[in-house]
Amino acid sequence: MTPWLYGVLLVLAGVTAVLLVVDLVRDRSAQDSHYIAFAVLEVALLVQLVVGIVALARTERDVEGAVFVSYLVTNALIPVVGAFFSLAERSRVGTTILLLAVVTVAGLEVRLWDVWGGRGA
């Protein structure tokens, strides 16, 4: 796991969350810009999935591999599931679903960093 990828993902999640909160305050339903932000976040998460698996294969660290890979896969699936449910609910609730998904991604990123660093499995 590279620190710069971790930082990029947290920044992307943060920017997306701010965009969603602004539109929630403005009482707007999910917009195309939200889905574009989610697509960018998903691409970065897929890059992290590949980089993380390669890093796990090459590391000498004491990392619980199954837990680490399960966090990587789950994190890559969260934006897809969130976008799916948001598309099913085309109201302000859909925007809230997207916000919950992006906050979940950020939380899983922090936990993933802990697992990689060996502070818990």
PDB file of C-alpha atoms in Angstrom:
ATOM      1  CA  MET A   1       0.000   0.000   0.000  1.00  0.00           C
ATOM      2  CA  THR A   2       1.348   3.360  -0.931  1.00  0.00           C
ATOM      3  CA  PRO A   3       0.719   6.420   1.225  1.00  0.00           C
ATOM      4  CA  TRP A   4       0.079   8.650  -1.792  1.00  0.00           C
ATOM      5  CA  LEU A   5      -2.734   6.384  -3.055  1.00  0.00           C
ATOM      6  CA  TYR A   6      -4.249   6.357   0.420  1.00  0.00           C
ATOM      7  CA  GLY A   7      -4.113  10.163   0.461  1.00  0.00           C
ATOM      8  CA  VAL A   8      -5.598  10.495  -3.024  1.00  0.00           C
ATOM      9  CA  LEU A   9      -8.504   8.248  -2.082  1.00  0.00           C
ATOM     10  CA  LEU A  10      -9.221  10.171   1.104  1.00  0.00           C
ATOM     11  CA  VAL A  11      -9.118  13.476  -0.791  1.00  0.00           C
ATOM     12  CA  LEU A  12     -11.449  12.113  -3.492  1.00  0.00           C
ATOM     13  CA  ALA A  13     -13.842  10.830  -0.836  1.00  0.00           C
ATOM     14  CA  GLY A  14     -13.704  14.166   0.977  1.00  0.00           C
ATOM     15  CA  VAL A  15     -14.337  16.255  -2.129  1.00  0.00           C
ATOM     16  CA  THR A  16     -17.209  13.989  -3.142  1.00  0.00           C
ATOM     17  CA  ALA A  17     -18.682  14.205   0.367  1.00  0.00           C
ATOM     18  CA  VAL A  18     -18.528  18.018   0.306  1.00  0.00           C
ATOM     19  CA  LEU A  19     -20.236  18.065  -3.103  1.00  0.00           C
ATOM     20  CA  LEU A  20     -22.979  15.805  -1.765  1.00  0.00           C
ATOM     21  CA  VAL A  21     -23.478  17.797   1.445  1.00  0.00           C
ATOM     22  CA  VAL A  22     -23.790  21.043  -0.534  1.00  0.00           C
ATOM     23  CA  ASP A  23     -26.487  19.504  -2.722  1.00  0.00           C
ATOM     24  CA  LEU A  24     -28.244  18.021   0.306  1.00  0.00           C
ATOM     25  CA  VAL A  25     -28.378  21.466   1.907  1.00  0.00           C
ATOM     26  CA  ARG A  26     -29.704  22.855  -1.386  1.00  0.00           C
ATOM     27  CA  ASP A  27     -32.360  20.079  -1.336  1.00  0.00           C
ATOM     28  CA  ARG A  28     -31.274  18.589  -4.668  1.00  0.00           C
ATOM     29  CA  SER A  29     -31.587  15.021  -5.809  1.00  0.00           C
ATOM     30  CA  ALA A  30     -28.601  13.061  -7.131  1.00  0.00           C
ATOM     31  CA  GLN A  31     -27.059  14.742 -10.176  1.00  0.00           C
ATOM     32  CA  ASP A  32     -24.819  13.544 -12.996  1.00  0.00           C
ATOM     33  CA  SER A  33     -21.877  15.279 -11.324  1.00  0.00           C
ATOM     34  CA  HIS A  34     -22.300  12.992  -8.324  1.00  0.00           C
ATOM     35  CA  TYR A  35     -22.138   9.897 -10.483  1.00  0.00           C
ATOM     36  CA  ILE A  36     -19.086  11.240 -12.310  1.00  0.00           C
ATOM     37  CA  ALA A  37     -17.368  11.796  -8.947  1.00  0.00           C
ATOM     38  CA  PHE A  38     -18.332   8.253  -7.957  1.00  0.00           C
ATOM     39  CA  ALA A  39     -16.902   6.892 -11.212  1.00  0.00           C
ATOM     40  CA  VAL A  40     -13.577   8.648 -10.560  1.00  0.00           C
ATOM     41  CA  LEU A  41     -13.590   7.308  -7.001  1.00  0.00           C
ATOM     42  CA  GLU A  42     -14.360   3.798  -8.285  1.00  0.00           C
ATOM     43  CA  VAL A  43     -11.473   3.873 -10.767  1.00  0.00           C
ATOM     44  CA  ALA A  44      -9.109   4.927  -7.977  1.00  0.00           C
ATOM     45  CA  LEU A  45     -10.447   2.137  -5.758  1.00  0.00           C
ATOM     46  CA  LEU A  46      -9.905  -0.424  -8.506  1.00  0.00           C
ATOM     47  CA  VAL A  47      -6.325   0.815  -8.884  1.00  0.00           C
ATOM     48  CA  GLN A  48      -5.930   0.431  -5.129  1.00  0.00           C
ATOM     49  CA  LEU A  49      -7.315  -3.111  -5.329  1.00  0.00           C
ATOM     50  CA  VAL A  50      -4.683  -4.141  -7.861  1.00  0.00           C
ATOM     51  CA  VAL A  51      -1.831  -2.255  -6.169  1.00  0.00           C
ATOM     52  CA  GLY A  52      -2.848  -3.616  -2.773  1.00  0.00           C
ATOM     53  CA  ILE A  53      -2.908  -7.238  -3.920  1.00  0.00           C
ATOM     54  CA  VAL A  54       0.481  -6.854  -5.613  1.00  0.00           C
ATOM     55  CA  ALA A  55       1.901  -5.162  -2.504  1.00  0.00           C
ATOM     56  CA  LEU A  56       0.528  -7.948  -0.320  1.00  0.00           C
ATOM     57  CA  ALA A  57       2.203 -10.569  -2.499  1.00  0.00           C
ATOM     58  CA  ARG A  58       5.573  -8.774  -2.279  1.00  0.00           C
ATOM     59  CA  THR A  59       5.593  -7.689   1.355  1.00  0.00           C
ATOM     60  CA  GLU A  60       7.496  -9.145   4.259  1.00  0.00           C
ATOM     61  CA  ARG A  61       5.096  -7.528   6.735  1.00  0.00           C
ATOM     62  CA  ASP A  62       2.896  -9.508   9.052  1.00  0.00           C
ATOM     63  CA  VAL A  63      -0.412  -8.684   7.345  1.00  0.00           C
ATOM     64  CA  GLU A  64      -3.569 -10.749   7.637  1.00  0.00           C
ATOM     65  CA  GLY A  65      -4.021 -11.364   3.899  1.00  0.00           C
ATOM     66  CA  ALA A  66      -7.661 -12.475   3.880  1.00  0.00           C
ATOM     67  CA  VAL A  67      -8.787  -9.487   5.942  1.00  0.00           C
ATOM     68  CA  PHE A  68      -6.738  -7.084   3.830  1.00  0.00           C
ATOM     69  CA  VAL A  69      -8.089  -8.374   0.511  1.00  0.00           C
ATOM     70  CA  SER A  70     -11.654  -8.478   1.831  1.00  0.00           C
ATOM     71  CA  TYR A  71     -11.382  -4.802   2.805  1.00  0.00           C
ATOM     72  CA  LEU A  72      -9.994  -3.959  -0.643  1.00  0.00           C
ATOM     73  CA  VAL A  73     -12.821  -5.781  -2.435  1.00  0.00           C
ATOM     74  CA  THR A  74     -15.537  -4.414  -0.152  1.00  0.00           C
ATOM     75  CA  ASN A  75     -14.226  -0.882  -0.590  1.00  0.00           C
ATOM     76  CA  ALA A  76     -14.342  -1.272  -4.375  1.00  0.00           C
ATOM     77  CA  LEU A  77     -17.955  -2.520  -4.227  1.00  0.00           C
ATOM     78  CA  ILE A  78     -19.392   0.193  -1.959  1.00  0.00           C
ATOM     79  CA  PRO A  79     -19.599   2.981  -4.616  1.00  0.00           C
ATOM     80  CA  VAL A  80     -21.263   0.621  -7.091  1.00  0.00           C
ATOM     81  CA  VAL A  81     -23.879  -0.484  -4.572  1.00  0.00           C
ATOM     82  CA  GLY A  82     -24.443   3.094  -3.398  1.00  0.00           C
ATOM     83  CA  ALA A  83     -24.915   4.358  -6.959  1.00  0.00           C
ATOM     84  CA  PHE A  84     -27.300   1.491  -7.720  1.00  0.00           C
ATOM     85  CA  PHE A  85     -29.528   2.266  -4.737  1.00  0.00           C
ATOM     86  CA  SER A  86     -29.318   5.985  -5.433  1.00  0.00           C
ATOM     87  CA  LEU A  87     -30.523   5.446  -8.984  1.00  0.00           C
ATOM     88  CA  ALA A  88     -33.451   3.468  -7.610  1.00  0.00           C
ATOM     89  CA  GLU A  89     -34.424   6.421  -5.387  1.00  0.00           C
ATOM     90  CA  ARG A  90     -34.346   9.580  -7.494  1.00  0.00           C
ATOM     91  CA  SER A  91     -35.003  12.044  -4.682  1.00  0.00           C
ATOM     92  CA  ARG A  92     -33.039  13.731  -1.933  1.00  0.00           C
ATOM     93  CA  VAL A  93     -32.816  10.322  -0.277  1.00  0.00           C
ATOM     94  CA  GLY A  94     -30.700   9.158  -3.227  1.00  0.00           C
ATOM     95  CA  THR A  95     -28.195  11.905  -2.490  1.00  0.00           C
ATOM     96  CA  THR A  96     -28.130  10.811   1.149  1.00  0.00           C
ATOM     97  CA  ILE A  97     -27.439   7.222   0.063  1.00  0.00           C
ATOM     98  CA  LEU A  98     -24.475   8.453  -1.983  1.00  0.00           C
ATOM     99  CA  LEU A  99     -23.187  10.406   1.011  1.00  0.00           C
ATOM    100  CA  LEU A 100     -23.430   7.333   3.227  1.00  0.00           C
ATOM    101  CA  ALA A 101     -21.534   5.311   0.616  1.00  0.00           C
ATOM    102  CA  VAL A 102     -18.691   7.834   0.345  1.00  0.00           C
ATOM    103  CA  VAL A 103     -18.384   8.112   4.138  1.00  0.00           C
ATOM    104  CA  THR A 104     -18.254   4.308   4.304  1.00  0.00           C
ATOM    105  CA  VAL A 105     -15.446   4.317   1.727  1.00  0.00           C
ATOM    106  CA  ALA A 106     -13.484   6.821   3.813  1.00  0.00           C
ATOM    107  CA  GLY A 107     -14.013   4.755   6.965  1.00  0.00           C
ATOM    108  CA  LEU A 108     -12.920   1.565   5.230  1.00  0.00           C
ATOM    109  CA  GLU A 109      -9.832   3.359   3.917  1.00  0.00           C
ATOM    110  CA  VAL A 110      -8.787   4.285   7.437  1.00  0.00           C
ATOM    111  CA  ARG A 111      -9.373   0.717   8.609  1.00  0.00           C
ATOM    112  CA  LEU A 112      -7.503  -0.660   5.592  1.00  0.00           C
ATOM    113  CA  TRP A 113      -4.512   1.504   6.459  1.00  0.00           C
ATOM    114  CA  ASP A 114      -4.603   0.135  10.018  1.00  0.00           C
ATOM    115  CA  VAL A 115      -4.668  -3.458   8.762  1.00  0.00           C
ATOM    116  CA  TRP A 116      -1.754  -2.776   6.421  1.00  0.00           C
ATOM    117  CA  GLY A 117       0.245  -1.093   9.163  1.00  0.00           C
ATOM    118  CA  GLY A 118      -0.252  -4.061  11.473  1.00  0.00           C
ATOM    119  CA  ARG A 119      -2.296  -2.234  14.113  1.00  0.00           C
ATOM    120  CA  GLY A 120      -5.069  -4.806  14.080  1.00  0.00           C
ATOM    121  CA  ALA A 121      -6.644  -7.492  11.975  1.00  0.00           C
TER     122      ALA A 121
END
